[in-house]
């Protein structure tokens, strides 16, 4: 909840808000501790300056996924790889499928929306002519 609800910010209002602030601070401290325990030393040293759980979590996510501009560049690169995908002369069907599935798996991790129909059509159109059956 500390990560999804945002940063802990103490309020200046008197009365019950002090109790609520203390609970929020404890929750944020727990989340921050859990994040620190789950990170490797190399990653922790780069994000340890963050003061609350949400900021640390966002820094880790940006470190691994990049910012929105980098994610858009990755999506464009994957679209280009898919567009240029084709059978290489002398390549076995197993290797073609492995190369294709590598691209498809990367596409799925970026939430790039390409239908299964489009993917199947691309794979079948990229196969060698010698694999087509005579009718």
Tab-separated table of N, CA, C and O in Angstrom:
chain	number	residue	atom	x	y	z
A	1	UNK	N	0.824	-1.189	0.000
A	1	UNK	CA	0.000	0.000	0.000
A	1	UNK	C	0.869	1.255	0.000
A	1	UNK	O	0.487	2.255	-0.586
A	2	UNK	N	2.029	1.187	0.654
A	2	UNK	CA	2.897	2.360	0.696
A	2	UNK	C	3.384	2.723	-0.702
A	2	UNK	O	3.544	3.890	-1.027
A	3	UNK	N	3.577	1.731	-1.545
A	3	UNK	CA	4.054	1.993	-2.902
A	3	UNK	C	2.914	2.474	-3.789
A	3	UNK	O	3.058	3.442	-4.527
A	4	UNK	N	1.755	1.832	-3.708
A	4	UNK	CA	0.656	2.199	-4.601
A	4	UNK	C	-0.030	3.492	-4.198
A	4	UNK	O	-0.498	4.223	-5.061
A	5	UNK	N	-0.086	3.783	-2.905
A	5	UNK	CA	-0.764	4.996	-2.457
A	5	UNK	C	0.125	6.223	-2.482
A	5	UNK	O	-0.333	7.331	-2.291
A	6	UNK	N	1.400	6.029	-2.680
A	6	UNK	CA	2.273	7.175	-2.822
A	6	UNK	C	3.136	7.447	-1.620
A	6	UNK	O	3.186	6.685	-0.662
A	7	UNK	N	3.815	8.570	-1.701
A	7	UNK	CA	4.804	8.944	-0.708
A	7	UNK	C	4.174	9.279	0.634
A	7	UNK	O	3.076	9.791	0.706
A	8	UNK	N	4.934	9.021	1.669
A	8	UNK	CA	4.535	9.444	3.013
A	8	UNK	C	4.862	10.927	3.143
A	8	UNK	O	5.972	11.355	2.896
A	9	UNK	N	3.869	11.712	3.502
A	9	UNK	CA	4.086	13.134	3.751
A	9	UNK	C	3.423	13.484	5.067
A	9	UNK	O	2.211	13.318	5.221
A	10	UNK	N	4.195	13.943	6.031
A	10	UNK	CA	3.592	14.280	7.320
A	10	UNK	C	2.663	15.464	7.189
A	10	UNK	O	2.929	16.384	6.435
A	11	UNK	N	1.552	15.419	7.925
A	11	UNK	CA	0.600	16.530	7.862
A	11	UNK	C	0.831	17.462	9.042
A	11	UNK	O	1.336	17.058	10.086
A	12	UNK	N	0.416	18.697	8.883
A	12	UNK	CA	0.601	19.693	9.930
A	12	UNK	C	-0.637	19.806	10.824
A	12	UNK	O	-0.641	20.575	11.768
A	13	UNK	N	-1.679	19.057	10.530
A	13	UNK	CA	-2.931	19.160	11.294
A	13	UNK	C	-2.791	18.462	12.643
A	13	UNK	O	-2.186	17.405	12.741
A	14	UNK	N	-3.357	19.043	13.715
A	14	UNK	CA	-3.269	18.424	15.046
A	14	UNK	C	-4.282	17.289	15.213
A	14	UNK	O	-4.930	16.891	14.261
A	15	UNK	N	-4.427	16.813	16.438
A	15	UNK	CA	-5.397	15.792	16.867
A	15	UNK	C	-5.049	14.402	16.337
A	15	UNK	O	-3.926	13.951	16.459
A	16	UNK	N	-6.011	13.710	15.690
A	16	UNK	CA	-5.858	12.326	15.242
A	16	UNK	C	-4.885	12.170	14.084
A	16	UNK	O	-4.449	11.062	13.810
A	17	UNK	N	-4.560	13.223	13.402
A	17	UNK	CA	-3.685	13.091	12.231
A	17	UNK	C	-2.294	12.615	12.631
A	17	UNK	O	-1.605	11.988	11.849
A	18	UNK	N	-1.882	12.875	13.857
A	18	UNK	CA	-0.569	12.410	14.313
A	18	UNK	C	-0.534	10.888	14.362
A	18	UNK	O	0.471	10.275	14.011
A	19	UNK	N	-1.631	10.262	14.780
A	19	UNK	CA	-1.715	8.802	14.825
A	19	UNK	C	-1.701	8.237	13.405
A	19	UNK	O	-1.005	7.265	13.109
A	20	UNK	N	-2.465	8.861	12.529
A	20	UNK	CA	-2.520	8.410	11.135
A	20	UNK	C	-1.154	8.573	10.483
A	20	UNK	O	-0.676	7.685	9.777
A	21	UNK	N	-0.491	9.712	10.734
A	21	UNK	CA	0.840	9.944	10.179
A	21	UNK	C	1.837	8.902	10.661
A	21	UNK	O	2.670	8.418	9.895
A	22	UNK	N	1.753	8.538	11.924
A	22	UNK	CA	2.658	7.537	12.480
A	22	UNK	C	2.438	6.183	11.814
A	22	UNK	O	3.393	5.485	11.475
A	23	UNK	N	1.177	5.821	11.594
A	23	UNK	CA	0.868	4.556	10.917
A	23	UNK	C	1.398	4.563	9.492
A	23	UNK	O	1.962	3.584	9.015
A	24	UNK	N	1.185	5.670	8.809
A	24	UNK	CA	1.665	5.776	7.423
A	24	UNK	C	3.189	5.713	7.373
A	24	UNK	O	3.769	5.073	6.501
A	25	UNK	N	3.848	6.357	8.322
A	25	UNK	CA	5.313	6.347	8.385
A	25	UNK	C	5.812	4.933	8.643
A	25	UNK	O	6.764	4.472	8.007
A	26	UNK	N	5.171	4.209	9.567
A	26	UNK	CA	5.570	2.826	9.850
A	26	UNK	C	5.375	1.944	8.624
A	26	UNK	O	6.220	1.108	8.305
A	27	UNK	N	4.250	2.132	7.936
A	27	UNK	CA	3.977	1.348	6.732
A	27	UNK	C	5.025	1.628	5.657
A	27	UNK	O	5.541	0.717	5.020
A	28	UNK	N	5.370	2.890	5.493
A	28	UNK	CA	6.382	3.255	4.504
A	28	UNK	C	7.746	2.695	4.896
A	28	UNK	O	8.480	2.188	4.050
A	29	UNK	N	8.085	2.754	6.167
A	29	UNK	CA	9.359	2.204	6.638
A	29	UNK	C	9.444	0.697	6.403
A	29	UNK	O	10.492	0.173	6.016
A	30	UNK	N	8.336	-0.015	6.658
A	30	UNK	CA	8.312	-1.462	6.410
A	30	UNK	C	8.518	-1.767	4.927
A	30	UNK	O	9.295	-2.638	4.557
A	31	UNK	N	7.797	-1.034	4.080
A	31	UNK	CA	7.920	-1.256	2.635
A	31	UNK	C	9.329	-0.947	2.168
A	31	UNK	O	9.908	-1.685	1.356
A	32	UNK	N	9.919	0.106	2.679
A	32	UNK	CA	11.285	0.472	2.316
A	32	UNK	C	12.267	-0.610	2.752
A	32	UNK	O	13.163	-1.000	1.990
A	33	UNK	N	12.085	-1.137	3.953
A	33	UNK	CA	12.950	-2.212	4.449
A	33	UNK	C	12.816	-3.466	3.596
A	33	UNK	O	13.822	-4.123	3.276
A	34	UNK	N	11.596	-3.804	3.212
A	34	UNK	CA	11.379	-4.994	2.384
A	34	UNK	C	12.044	-4.833	1.020
A	34	UNK	O	12.640	-5.774	0.493
A	35	UNK	N	11.935	-3.648	0.452
A	35	UNK	CA	12.600	-3.401	-0.834
A	35	UNK	C	14.110	-3.553	-0.697
A	35	UNK	O	14.762	-4.189	-1.534
A	36	UNK	N	14.660	-2.980	0.353
A	36	UNK	CA	16.110	-3.061	0.551
A	36	UNK	C	16.583	-4.492	0.743
A	36	UNK	O	17.642	-4.876	0.258
A	37	UNK	N	15.780	-5.296	1.452
A	37	UNK	CA	16.156	-6.697	1.667
A	37	UNK	C	16.114	-7.510	0.374
A	37	UNK	O	16.869	-8.461	0.213
A	38	UNK	N	15.236	-7.134	-0.531
A	38	UNK	CA	15.071	-7.903	-1.756
A	38	UNK	C	16.004	-7.526	-2.889
A	38	UNK	O	16.039	-8.198	-3.918
A	39	UNK	N	16.785	-6.468	-2.720
A	39	UNK	CA	17.649	-6.003	-3.809
A	39	UNK	C	19.081	-6.489	-3.624
A	39	UNK	O	19.562	-6.629	-2.502
A	40	UNK	N	19.753	-6.709	-4.734
A	40	UNK	CA	21.167	-7.063	-4.661
A	40	UNK	C	21.963	-5.826	-4.242
A	40	UNK	O	21.487	-4.693	-4.334
A	41	UNK	N	23.195	-6.050	-3.797
A	41	UNK	CA	24.023	-4.952	-3.319
A	41	UNK	C	24.271	-3.912	-4.418
A	41	UNK	O	24.238	-2.704	-4.159
A	42	UNK	N	24.501	-4.363	-5.647
A	42	UNK	CA	24.779	-3.445	-6.752
A	42	UNK	C	23.587	-2.523	-7.030
A	42	UNK	O	23.751	-1.336	-7.261
A	43	UNK	N	22.402	-3.081	-6.987
A	43	UNK	CA	21.200	-2.282	-7.250
A	43	UNK	C	20.910	-1.372	-6.060
A	43	UNK	O	20.591	-0.201	-6.224
A	44	UNK	N	21.049	-1.917	-4.859
A	44	UNK	CA	20.762	-1.145	-3.658
A	44	UNK	C	21.641	0.096	-3.564
A	44	UNK	O	21.176	1.167	-3.190
A	45	UNK	N	22.901	-0.027	-3.935
A	45	UNK	CA	23.791	1.131	-3.832
A	45	UNK	C	23.394	2.254	-4.793
A	45	UNK	O	23.686	3.412	-4.525
A	46	UNK	N	22.704	1.923	-5.867
A	46	UNK	CA	22.302	2.966	-6.810
A	46	UNK	C	20.974	3.620	-6.437
A	46	UNK	O	20.708	4.737	-6.869
A	47	UNK	N	20.139	2.947	-5.648
A	47	UNK	CA	18.826	3.513	-5.296
A	47	UNK	C	18.674	3.793	-3.807
A	47	UNK	O	17.624	4.233	-3.367
A	48	UNK	N	19.719	3.579	-3.027
A	48	UNK	CA	19.632	3.713	-1.573
A	48	UNK	C	19.390	5.149	-1.119
A	48	UNK	O	18.948	5.376	-0.003
A	49	UNK	N	19.625	6.129	-1.958
A	49	UNK	CA	19.413	7.530	-1.581
A	49	UNK	C	17.934	7.912	-1.529
A	49	UNK	O	17.588	8.961	-1.005
A	50	UNK	N	17.070	7.062	-2.059
A	50	UNK	CA	15.627	7.344	-2.033
A	50	UNK	C	15.129	7.296	-0.592
A	50	UNK	O	15.513	6.424	0.177
A	51	UNK	N	14.248	8.216	-0.244
A	51	UNK	CA	13.813	8.359	1.154
A	51	UNK	C	12.524	7.622	1.483
A	51	UNK	O	12.185	7.459	2.646
A	52	UNK	N	11.756	7.194	0.471
A	52	UNK	CA	10.523	6.462	0.772
A	52	UNK	C	10.362	5.307	-0.215
A	52	UNK	O	11.082	5.211	-1.210
A	53	UNK	N	9.436	4.422	0.107
A	53	UNK	CA	9.269	3.176	-0.642
A	53	UNK	C	8.853	3.426	-2.092
A	53	UNK	O	9.361	2.776	-2.997
A	54	UNK	N	7.932	4.343	-2.321
A	54	UNK	CA	7.457	4.583	-3.681
A	54	UNK	C	8.575	5.091	-4.576
A	54	UNK	O	8.743	4.624	-5.698
A	55	UNK	N	9.364	6.035	-4.080
A	55	UNK	CA	10.461	6.563	-4.887
A	55	UNK	C	11.505	5.490	-5.184
A	55	UNK	O	12.034	5.414	-6.295
A	56	UNK	N	11.809	4.644	-4.201
A	56	UNK	CA	12.781	3.574	-4.426
A	56	UNK	C	12.237	2.566	-5.444
A	56	UNK	O	12.947	2.137	-6.340
A	57	UNK	N	10.969	2.208	-5.289
A	57	UNK	CA	10.355	1.263	-6.221
A	57	UNK	C	10.376	1.832	-7.645
A	57	UNK	O	10.744	1.144	-8.595
A	58	UNK	N	10.004	3.093	-7.794
A	58	UNK	CA	10.006	3.725	-9.117
A	58	UNK	C	11.411	3.769	-9.706
A	58	UNK	O	11.595	3.568	-10.915
A	59	UNK	N	12.427	4.017	-8.860
A	59	UNK	CA	13.805	4.048	-9.342
A	59	UNK	C	14.258	2.673	-9.832
A	59	UNK	O	14.937	2.562	-10.860
A	60	UNK	N	13.867	1.626	-9.113
A	60	UNK	CA	14.227	0.259	-9.534
A	60	UNK	C	13.529	-0.089	-10.848
A	60	UNK	O	14.149	-0.647	-11.763
A	61	UNK	N	12.255	0.243	-10.960
A	61	UNK	CA	11.513	-0.036	-12.191
A	61	UNK	C	12.145	0.701	-13.367
A	61	UNK	O	12.344	0.136	-14.449
A	62	UNK	N	12.485	1.954	-13.176
A	62	UNK	CA	13.106	2.716	-14.268
A	62	UNK	C	14.467	2.141	-14.634
A	62	UNK	O	14.856	2.116	-15.799
A	63	UNK	N	15.190	1.619	-13.640
A	63	UNK	CA	16.497	1.031	-13.903
A	63	UNK	C	16.372	-0.189	-14.822
A	63	UNK	O	17.176	-0.381	-15.723
A	64	UNK	N	15.340	-0.994	-14.604
A	64	UNK	CA	15.198	-2.220	-15.386
A	64	UNK	C	14.386	-2.036	-16.658
A	64	UNK	O	14.690	-2.644	-17.673
A	65	UNK	N	13.348	-1.225	-16.608
A	65	UNK	CA	12.494	-1.060	-17.781
A	65	UNK	C	12.820	0.182	-18.577
A	65	UNK	O	12.408	0.304	-19.726
A	66	UNK	N	13.517	1.119	-17.980
A	66	UNK	CA	13.807	2.375	-18.646
A	66	UNK	C	12.642	3.330	-18.513
A	66	UNK	O	11.562	2.981	-18.057
A	67	UNK	N	12.857	4.548	-18.935
A	67	UNK	CA	11.770	5.525	-18.887
A	67	UNK	C	10.863	5.320	-20.099
A	67	UNK	O	11.105	4.441	-20.925
A	68	UNK	N	9.831	6.110	-20.222
A	68	UNK	CA	8.859	5.895	-21.299
A	68	UNK	C	9.493	6.047	-22.676
A	68	UNK	O	9.130	5.336	-23.604
A	69	UNK	N	10.440	6.956	-22.805
A	69	UNK	CA	11.106	7.139	-24.101
A	69	UNK	C	11.882	5.889	-24.499
A	69	UNK	O	11.807	5.439	-25.648
A	70	UNK	N	12.609	5.295	-23.561
A	70	UNK	CA	13.361	4.069	-23.858
A	70	UNK	C	12.427	2.898	-24.169
A	70	UNK	O	12.719	2.081	-25.041
A	71	UNK	N	11.302	2.833	-23.455
A	71	UNK	CA	10.340	1.759	-23.737
A	71	UNK	C	9.745	1.905	-25.138
A	71	UNK	O	9.550	0.921	-25.844
A	72	UNK	N	9.474	3.148	-25.554
A	72	UNK	CA	8.958	3.375	-26.907
A	72	UNK	C	9.990	3.004	-27.961
A	72	UNK	O	9.652	2.424	-28.999
A	73	UNK	N	11.251	3.309	-27.699
A	73	UNK	CA	12.328	2.940	-28.632
A	73	UNK	C	12.420	1.418	-28.740
A	73	UNK	O	12.575	0.872	-29.836
A	74	UNK	N	12.306	0.724	-27.605
A	74	UNK	CA	12.363	-0.744	-27.614
A	74	UNK	C	11.196	-1.323	-28.416
A	74	UNK	O	11.375	-2.260	-29.195
A	75	UNK	N	9.996	-0.748	-28.250
A	75	UNK	CA	8.837	-1.223	-29.013
A	75	UNK	C	9.046	-1.022	-30.500
A	75	UNK	O	8.747	-1.911	-31.307
A	76	UNK	N	9.583	0.124	-30.889
A	76	UNK	CA	9.853	0.385	-32.303
A	76	UNK	C	10.886	-0.594	-32.856
A	76	UNK	O	10.749	-1.092	-33.972
A	77	UNK	N	11.920	-0.869	-32.071
A	77	UNK	CA	12.952	-1.816	-32.502
A	77	UNK	C	12.365	-3.214	-32.695
A	77	UNK	O	12.667	-3.898	-33.685
A	78	UNK	N	11.476	-3.622	-31.789
A	78	UNK	CA	10.859	-4.942	-31.912
A	78	UNK	C	9.926	-5.014	-33.116
A	78	UNK	O	9.885	-6.045	-33.805
A	79	UNK	N	9.202	-3.938	-33.394
A	79	UNK	CA	8.356	-3.904	-34.598
A	79	UNK	C	9.208	-4.061	-35.852
A	79	UNK	O	8.851	-4.799	-36.774
A	80	UNK	N	10.342	-3.377	-35.879
A	80	UNK	CA	11.239	-3.478	-37.032
A	80	UNK	C	11.809	-4.882	-37.166
A	80	UNK	O	11.904	-5.413	-38.274
A	81	UNK	N	12.198	-5.486	-36.048
A	81	UNK	CA	12.709	-6.859	-36.099
A	81	UNK	C	11.653	-7.807	-36.643
A	81	UNK	O	11.962	-8.695	-37.449
A	82	UNK	N	10.421	-7.623	-36.217
A	82	UNK	CA	9.345	-8.487	-36.701
A	82	UNK	C	9.098	-8.259	-38.190
A	82	UNK	O	8.919	-9.211	-38.943
A	83	UNK	N	9.103	-7.000	-38.613
A	83	UNK	CA	8.887	-6.686	-40.030
A	83	UNK	C	9.983	-7.278	-40.909
A	83	UNK	O	9.723	-7.731	-42.019
A	84	UNK	N	11.230	-7.266	-40.424
A	84	UNK	CA	12.366	-7.761	-41.216
A	84	UNK	C	12.611	-9.259	-41.060
A	84	UNK	O	13.483	-9.815	-41.714
A	85	UNK	N	11.848	-9.909	-40.210
A	85	UNK	CA	12.066	-11.329	-39.962
A	85	UNK	C	11.792	-12.138	-41.219
A	85	UNK	O	10.756	-11.982	-41.856
A	86	UNK	N	12.735	-13.002	-41.582
A	86	UNK	CA	12.519	-13.921	-42.695
A	86	UNK	C	13.458	-15.112	-42.579
A	86	UNK	O	14.436	-15.083	-41.834
A	87	UNK	N	13.141	-16.120	-43.315
A	87	UNK	CA	13.915	-17.356	-43.361
A	87	UNK	C	15.303	-17.073	-43.924
A	87	UNK	O	15.452	-16.326	-44.887
A	88	UNK	N	16.335	-17.653	-43.301
A	88	UNK	CA	17.695	-17.552	-43.814
A	88	UNK	C	18.020	-18.849	-44.540
A	88	UNK	O	17.718	-19.939	-44.048
A	89	UNK	N	18.610	-18.742	-45.697
A	89	UNK	CA	18.921	-19.920	-46.522
A	89	UNK	C	19.761	-20.916	-45.722
A	89	UNK	O	20.744	-20.563	-45.094
A	90	UNK	N	19.337	-22.177	-45.734
A	90	UNK	CA	20.036	-23.247	-45.046
A	90	UNK	C	19.667	-23.382	-43.569
A	90	UNK	O	20.193	-24.248	-42.873
A	91	UNK	N	18.783	-22.558	-43.088
A	91	UNK	CA	18.391	-22.594	-41.681
A	91	UNK	C	17.311	-23.654	-41.464
A	91	UNK	O	16.397	-23.793	-42.272
A	92	UNK	N	17.410	-24.371	-40.373
A	92	UNK	CA	16.406	-25.396	-40.077
A	92	UNK	C	15.139	-24.734	-39.528
A	92	UNK	O	15.162	-23.602	-39.043
A	93	UNK	N	14.045	-25.475	-39.610
A	93	UNK	CA	12.776	-24.976	-39.091
A	93	UNK	C	12.873	-24.698	-37.592
A	93	UNK	O	12.323	-23.709	-37.091
A	94	UNK	N	13.603	-25.539	-36.881
A	94	UNK	CA	13.768	-25.364	-35.436
A	94	UNK	C	14.435	-24.018	-35.127
A	94	UNK	O	13.991	-23.285	-34.241
A	95	UNK	N	15.477	-23.661	-35.863
A	95	UNK	CA	16.163	-22.387	-35.640
A	95	UNK	C	15.289	-21.196	-36.020
A	95	UNK	O	15.314	-20.155	-35.351
A	96	UNK	N	14.505	-21.344	-37.089
A	96	UNK	CA	13.591	-20.278	-37.491
A	96	UNK	C	12.589	-20.033	-36.368
A	96	UNK	O	12.339	-18.877	-35.977
A	97	UNK	N	12.024	-21.094	-35.831
A	97	UNK	CA	11.041	-20.971	-34.751
A	97	UNK	C	11.658	-20.383	-33.484
A	97	UNK	O	11.036	-19.568	-32.804
A	98	UNK	N	12.901	-20.769	-33.179
A	98	UNK	CA	13.570	-20.218	-32.002
A	98	UNK	C	13.786	-18.713	-32.152
A	98	UNK	O	13.523	-17.943	-31.218
A	99	UNK	N	14.258	-18.282	-33.316
A	99	UNK	CA	14.463	-16.849	-33.549
A	99	UNK	C	13.145	-16.091	-33.468
A	99	UNK	O	13.059	-15.019	-32.874
A	100	UNK	N	12.109	-16.669	-34.070
A	100	UNK	CA	10.803	-16.022	-34.082
A	100	UNK	C	10.226	-15.911	-32.671
A	100	UNK	O	9.722	-14.866	-32.266
A	101	UNK	N	10.315	-16.991	-31.897
A	101	UNK	CA	9.764	-16.986	-30.538
A	101	UNK	C	10.534	-16.035	-29.623
A	101	UNK	O	9.958	-15.460	-28.706
A	102	UNK	N	11.815	-15.831	-29.867
A	102	UNK	CA	12.578	-14.852	-29.098
A	102	UNK	C	11.999	-13.461	-29.297
A	102	UNK	O	11.789	-12.709	-28.339
A	103	UNK	N	11.700	-13.122	-30.545
A	103	UNK	CA	11.098	-11.812	-30.847
A	103	UNK	C	9.705	-11.712	-30.239
A	103	UNK	O	9.351	-10.702	-29.620
A	104	UNK	N	8.906	-12.759	-30.381
A	104	UNK	CA	7.530	-12.753	-29.850
A	104	UNK	C	7.538	-12.600	-28.331
A	104	UNK	O	6.753	-11.829	-27.773
A	105	UNK	N	8.424	-13.301	-27.648
A	105	UNK	CA	8.490	-13.200	-26.185
A	105	UNK	C	8.887	-11.798	-25.743
A	105	UNK	O	8.352	-11.276	-24.771
A	106	UNK	N	9.817	-11.178	-26.445
A	106	UNK	CA	10.189	-9.799	-26.123
A	106	UNK	C	9.026	-8.851	-26.376
A	106	UNK	O	8.794	-7.918	-25.612
A	107	UNK	N	8.284	-9.085	-27.446
A	107	UNK	CA	7.115	-8.252	-27.756
A	107	UNK	C	6.096	-8.347	-26.625
A	107	UNK	O	5.533	-7.349	-26.193
A	108	UNK	N	5.874	-9.531	-26.126
A	108	UNK	CA	4.881	-9.721	-25.061
A	108	UNK	C	5.309	-9.079	-23.750
A	108	UNK	O	4.462	-8.676	-22.962
A	109	UNK	N	6.608	-8.961	-23.490
A	109	UNK	CA	7.055	-8.318	-22.254
A	109	UNK	C	6.902	-6.800	-22.323
A	109	UNK	O	6.876	-6.144	-21.284
A	110	UNK	N	6.778	-6.248	-23.515
A	110	UNK	CA	6.630	-4.796	-23.657
A	110	UNK	C	5.178	-4.366	-23.775
A	110	UNK	O	4.910	-3.189	-23.938
A	111	UNK	N	4.256	-5.292	-23.719
A	111	UNK	CA	2.824	-5.000	-23.882
A	111	UNK	C	2.506	-4.383	-25.237
A	111	UNK	O	1.553	-3.633	-25.377
A	112	UNK	N	3.311	-4.699	-26.222
A	112	UNK	CA	3.044	-4.266	-27.591
A	112	UNK	C	1.911	-5.129	-28.127
A	112	UNK	O	1.949	-6.352	-28.025
A	113	UNK	N	0.873	-4.501	-28.649
A	113	UNK	CA	-0.323	-5.220	-29.068
A	113	UNK	C	-0.205	-5.685	-30.518
A	113	UNK	O	-0.385	-4.902	-31.449
A	114	UNK	N	0.108	-6.959	-30.697
A	114	UNK	CA	0.128	-7.592	-32.016
A	114	UNK	C	-0.664	-8.882	-31.869
A	114	UNK	O	-0.371	-9.710	-31.007
A	115	UNK	N	-1.657	-9.056	-32.720
A	115	UNK	CA	-2.540	-10.213	-32.583
A	115	UNK	C	-1.825	-11.506	-32.963
A	115	UNK	O	-0.852	-11.497	-33.729
A	116	UNK	N	-2.329	-12.611	-32.436
A	116	UNK	CA	-1.779	-13.922	-32.788
A	116	UNK	C	-1.937	-14.181	-34.283
A	116	UNK	O	-1.068	-14.795	-34.905
A	117	UNK	N	-3.023	-13.698	-34.865
A	117	UNK	CA	-3.235	-13.857	-36.302
A	117	UNK	C	-2.110	-13.187	-37.087
A	117	UNK	O	-1.565	-13.781	-38.028
A	118	UNK	N	-1.758	-11.974	-36.710
A	118	UNK	CA	-0.671	-11.251	-37.395
A	118	UNK	C	0.661	-11.967	-37.222
A	118	UNK	O	1.456	-12.051	-38.164
A	119	UNK	N	0.920	-12.471	-36.021
A	119	UNK	CA	2.168	-13.196	-35.776
A	119	UNK	C	2.236	-14.478	-36.598
A	119	UNK	O	3.269	-14.785	-37.201
A	120	UNK	N	1.137	-15.219	-36.635
A	120	UNK	CA	1.101	-16.452	-37.431
A	120	UNK	C	1.295	-16.151	-38.910
A	120	UNK	O	2.021	-16.861	-39.619
A	121	UNK	N	0.634	-15.102	-39.376
A	121	UNK	CA	0.760	-14.709	-40.785
A	121	UNK	C	2.207	-14.335	-41.107
A	121	UNK	O	2.740	-14.740	-42.147
A	122	UNK	N	2.859	-13.613	-40.226
A	122	UNK	CA	4.249	-13.220	-40.445
A	122	UNK	C	5.155	-14.438	-40.480
A	122	UNK	O	6.028	-14.558	-41.347
A	123	UNK	N	4.966	-15.372	-39.555
A	123	UNK	CA	5.801	-16.574	-39.519
A	123	UNK	C	5.622	-17.391	-40.795
A	123	UNK	O	6.602	-17.788	-41.430
A	124	UNK	N	4.385	-17.626	-41.197
A	124	UNK	CA	4.135	-18.442	-42.380
A	124	UNK	C	4.640	-17.769	-43.652
A	124	UNK	O	5.152	-18.436	-44.551
A	125	UNK	N	4.530	-16.461	-43.729
A	125	UNK	CA	5.000	-15.769	-44.945
A	125	UNK	C	6.520	-15.682	-45.010
A	125	UNK	O	7.079	-15.447	-46.076
A	126	UNK	N	7.197	-15.894	-43.894
A	126	UNK	CA	8.655	-15.805	-43.898
A	126	UNK	C	9.341	-17.142	-44.157
A	126	UNK	O	10.557	-17.180	-44.305
A	127	UNK	N	8.590	-18.216	-44.207
A	127	UNK	CA	9.187	-19.534	-44.422
A	127	UNK	C	9.685	-19.698	-45.850
A	127	UNK	O	9.230	-19.030	-46.772
A	128	UNK	N	10.593	-20.615	-46.016
A	128	UNK	CA	11.168	-20.892	-47.317
A	128	UNK	C	10.126	-21.490	-48.253
A	128	UNK	O	9.247	-22.249	-47.826
A	129	UNK	N	10.235	-21.203	-49.527
A	129	UNK	CA	9.310	-21.748	-50.514
A	129	UNK	C	9.385	-23.258	-50.639
A	129	UNK	O	8.416	-23.897	-51.022
A	130	UNK	N	10.524	-23.851	-50.319
A	130	UNK	CA	10.640	-25.298	-50.450
A	130	UNK	C	9.821	-26.044	-49.420
A	130	UNK	O	9.601	-27.230	-49.530
A	131	UNK	N	9.328	-25.358	-48.376
A	131	UNK	CA	8.510	-26.005	-47.361
A	131	UNK	C	7.038	-26.030	-47.726
A	131	UNK	O	6.248	-26.665	-47.070
A	132	UNK	N	6.648	-25.273	-48.738
A	132	UNK	CA	5.248	-25.276	-49.143
A	132	UNK	C	4.912	-26.558	-49.866
A	132	UNK	O	5.708	-27.079	-50.644
A	133	UNK	N	3.733	-27.062	-49.607
A	133	UNK	CA	3.316	-28.301	-50.277
A	133	UNK	C	2.703	-27.965	-51.622
A	133	UNK	O	2.119	-26.907	-51.821
A	134	UNK	N	2.864	-28.863	-52.544
A	134	UNK	CA	2.274	-28.670	-53.872
A	134	UNK	C	0.809	-29.046	-53.807
A	134	UNK	O	0.423	-30.017	-53.174
A	135	UNK	N	-0.027	-28.272	-54.485
A	135	UNK	CA	-1.452	-28.596	-54.463
A	135	UNK	C	-1.893	-29.117	-55.798
A	135	UNK	O	-1.269	-29.054	-56.782
